[in-house]
Amino acid sequence: MIVRGSSTRALLGLATWLALALGVGAAGPEGARDERMIAPGVRWERRVRPLPASPEGPATGPSVPCVVQIVEADLTTTSIEAAPVHADDRVVAAAPLSRQLARVTTDARYPVAAVNGDFFVMEAAQRGLPIGAVVRGGEIYHNPF
């Protein structure tokens, strides 16, 4: 997600991993929850809930955390844009998300949230090939079928 300008309101929700390492708020009976505005009109939320480590339930052993991170942004204004970014501007390539974001950051256009939106092949011969569909600017770059 790229922010240009300042005035925005919350509209779009994405429940996924977010490229931010932020703390968690106070825990309640359903787990921990934290939220904050990370840019004008862009809200980040993190929920952590314990899940049983075994199918029999929490009474049989320790629990494991289930972490959901949510970004909510207003896409009805021109100041916010949800835009795909590819490694080295190629569909079939792999690069750390931080390097991809550094490449598209300018004074007028800067990322405030990033979502790793696909899985990809790790083997050397096809490294970086997306497993899912990839569409950019209305053009199909990769069809998984």
CSV table of C-alpha atoms in Angstrom, one decimal:
chain,number,residue,atom,x,y,z
A,1,MET,CA,0.0,0.0,0.0
A,2,ILE,CA,1.4,3.4,-1.0
A,3,VAL,CA,0.3,6.6,0.6
A,4,ARG,CA,0.5,9.9,-1.3
A,5,GLY,CA,-0.8,12.9,0.6
A,6,SER,CA,-2.6,13.0,3.9
A,7,SER,CA,-6.4,12.9,4.1
A,8,THR,CA,-7.9,9.5,4.2
A,9,ARG,CA,-10.6,7.4,6.0
A,10,ALA,CA,-10.8,3.7,6.9
A,11,LEU,CA,-12.5,1.5,4.3
A,12,LEU,CA,-10.6,-1.6,3.1
A,13,GLY,CA,-9.7,-4.4,5.4
A,14,LEU,CA,-7.0,-7.0,4.8
A,15,ALA,CA,-6.4,-9.8,7.3
A,16,THR,CA,-2.9,-11.0,6.6
A,17,TRP,CA,0.7,-10.8,7.7
A,18,LEU,CA,1.9,-7.2,7.7
A,19,ALA,CA,5.5,-6.0,7.3
A,20,LEU,CA,5.6,-4.3,10.6
A,21,ALA,CA,7.0,-5.6,13.9
A,22,LEU,CA,4.9,-3.8,16.5
A,23,GLY,CA,4.0,-4.6,20.1
A,24,VAL,CA,0.8,-6.2,21.4
A,25,GLY,CA,-1.6,-4.6,23.8
A,26,ALA,CA,-3.1,-5.9,27.0
A,27,ALA,CA,-4.4,-9.5,26.9
A,28,GLY,CA,-8.1,-10.3,27.5
A,29,PRO,CA,-9.9,-13.7,27.7
A,30,GLU,CA,-9.8,-14.0,23.9
A,31,GLY,CA,-6.1,-13.1,23.7
A,32,ALA,CA,-4.1,-9.9,23.1
A,33,ARG,CA,-5.2,-7.1,20.7
A,34,ASP,CA,-3.5,-3.9,19.7
A,35,GLU,CA,-4.4,-1.3,17.1
A,36,ARG,CA,-3.1,2.1,16.0
A,37,MET,CA,-3.1,4.6,13.1
A,38,ILE,CA,0.1,4.1,11.1
A,39,ALA,CA,-0.6,6.9,8.7
A,40,PRO,CA,-3.5,9.3,8.1
A,41,GLY,CA,-6.5,7.0,7.3
A,42,VAL,CA,-4.5,3.8,7.6
A,43,ARG,CA,-5.2,1.6,10.7
A,44,TRP,CA,-3.2,-1.4,11.7
A,45,GLU,CA,-4.5,-4.1,14.1
A,46,ARG,CA,-2.8,-7.2,15.6
A,47,ARG,CA,-4.7,-9.9,17.3
A,48,VAL,CA,-3.1,-12.8,19.1
A,49,ARG,CA,-5.2,-15.7,20.3
A,50,PRO,CA,-4.0,-19.0,21.9
A,51,LEU,CA,-4.8,-22.1,20.0
A,52,PRO,CA,-4.5,-25.6,21.4
A,53,ALA,CA,-1.2,-27.3,20.4
A,54,SER,CA,-3.1,-30.6,19.9
A,55,PRO,CA,-6.6,-31.5,18.5
A,56,GLU,CA,-7.7,-32.7,21.9
A,57,GLY,CA,-7.7,-29.2,23.2
A,58,PRO,CA,-5.8,-26.9,25.6
A,59,ALA,CA,-6.2,-29.2,28.6
A,60,THR,CA,-3.8,-31.7,27.0
A,61,GLY,CA,-0.8,-29.4,26.5
A,62,PRO,CA,0.5,-25.9,25.8
A,63,SER,CA,-1.2,-23.6,23.3
A,64,VAL,CA,0.4,-22.0,20.3
A,65,PRO,CA,-0.3,-18.4,19.3
A,66,CYS,CA,-2.4,-17.6,16.3
A,67,VAL,CA,-1.5,-14.1,15.0
A,68,VAL,CA,-3.6,-12.1,12.6
A,69,GLN,CA,-2.6,-8.7,11.4
A,70,ILE,CA,-5.1,-6.4,9.7
A,71,VAL,CA,-4.6,-3.2,7.6
A,72,GLU,CA,-7.6,-1.0,7.0
A,73,ALA,CA,-7.3,1.9,4.6
A,74,ASP,CA,-9.4,4.3,2.6
A,75,LEU,CA,-9.0,3.7,-1.1
A,76,THR,CA,-11.6,6.2,-2.2
A,77,THR,CA,-9.2,9.1,-2.1
A,78,THR,CA,-6.2,9.7,-4.4
A,79,SER,CA,-3.8,9.9,-1.4
A,80,ILE,CA,-3.8,6.1,-0.9
A,81,GLU,CA,-3.0,3.4,-3.5
A,82,ALA,CA,-2.9,-0.4,-3.2
A,83,ALA,CA,-0.2,-1.4,-5.6
A,84,PRO,CA,1.5,-4.7,-6.4
A,85,VAL,CA,5.3,-4.6,-6.2
A,86,HIS,CA,7.5,-7.4,-7.7
A,87,ALA,CA,11.0,-8.3,-7.0
A,88,ASP,CA,13.3,-6.4,-9.4
A,89,ASP,CA,10.1,-5.4,-11.2
A,90,ARG,CA,9.8,-9.0,-12.6
A,91,VAL,CA,7.1,-11.5,-11.9
A,92,VAL,CA,9.4,-14.5,-11.7
A,93,ALA,CA,11.9,-13.3,-9.1
A,94,ALA,CA,12.4,-13.4,-5.4
A,95,ALA,CA,13.6,-10.6,-3.1
A,96,PRO,CA,13.0,-9.6,0.5
A,97,LEU,CA,10.0,-7.5,0.9
A,98,SER,CA,12.1,-4.7,2.5
A,99,ARG,CA,14.2,-4.5,-0.7
A,100,GLN,CA,11.1,-4.4,-2.9
A,101,LEU,CA,9.7,-1.5,-0.9
A,102,ALA,CA,13.0,0.4,-0.8
A,103,ARG,CA,13.0,0.3,-4.6
A,104,VAL,CA,9.6,2.0,-4.9
A,105,THR,CA,10.0,4.6,-2.1
A,106,THR,CA,10.3,8.2,-3.2
A,107,ASP,CA,9.6,11.6,-1.5
A,108,ALA,CA,6.1,11.7,-3.1
A,109,ARG,CA,5.3,8.0,-2.8
A,110,TYR,CA,6.1,5.8,0.2
A,111,PRO,CA,4.8,2.5,1.5
A,112,VAL,CA,3.2,2.5,5.0
A,113,ALA,CA,2.1,-1.2,4.9
A,114,ALA,CA,3.2,-4.2,2.9
A,115,VAL,CA,1.6,-7.6,2.5
A,116,ASN,CA,3.4,-10.7,1.2
A,117,GLY,CA,0.6,-11.8,-1.1
A,118,ASP,CA,1.7,-15.0,-2.7
A,119,PHE,CA,3.8,-18.2,-2.2
A,120,PHE,CA,6.5,-19.0,-4.7
A,121,VAL,CA,8.7,-21.8,-5.8
A,122,MET,CA,12.0,-22.1,-3.8
A,123,GLU,CA,13.9,-24.6,-6.0
A,124,ALA,CA,16.7,-23.0,-8.0
A,125,ALA,CA,15.4,-23.8,-11.5
A,126,GLN,CA,12.1,-22.0,-10.9
A,127,ARG,CA,12.9,-19.8,-7.9
A,128,GLY,CA,10.4,-17.0,-7.5
A,129,LEU,CA,7.7,-18.5,-9.8
A,130,PRO,CA,4.4,-17.6,-8.2
A,131,ILE,CA,2.2,-20.5,-7.1
A,132,GLY,CA,-1.0,-18.4,-7.5
A,133,ALA,CA,-2.4,-16.1,-10.1
A,134,VAL,CA,-0.6,-12.7,-10.7
A,135,VAL,CA,-2.5,-9.8,-12.3
A,136,ARG,CA,-0.9,-6.4,-12.6
A,137,GLY,CA,-2.6,-3.4,-14.3
A,138,GLY,CA,-5.3,-5.7,-15.7
A,139,GLU,CA,-2.7,-7.9,-17.4
A,140,ILE,CA,-2.4,-11.6,-16.4
A,141,TYR,CA,1.3,-12.3,-15.7
A,142,HIS,CA,0.9,-15.8,-14.3
A,143,ASN,CA,-2.0,-18.2,-14.5
A,144,PRO,CA,-1.6,-21.2,-12.2
A,145,PHE,CA,-3.8,-23.4,-14.4
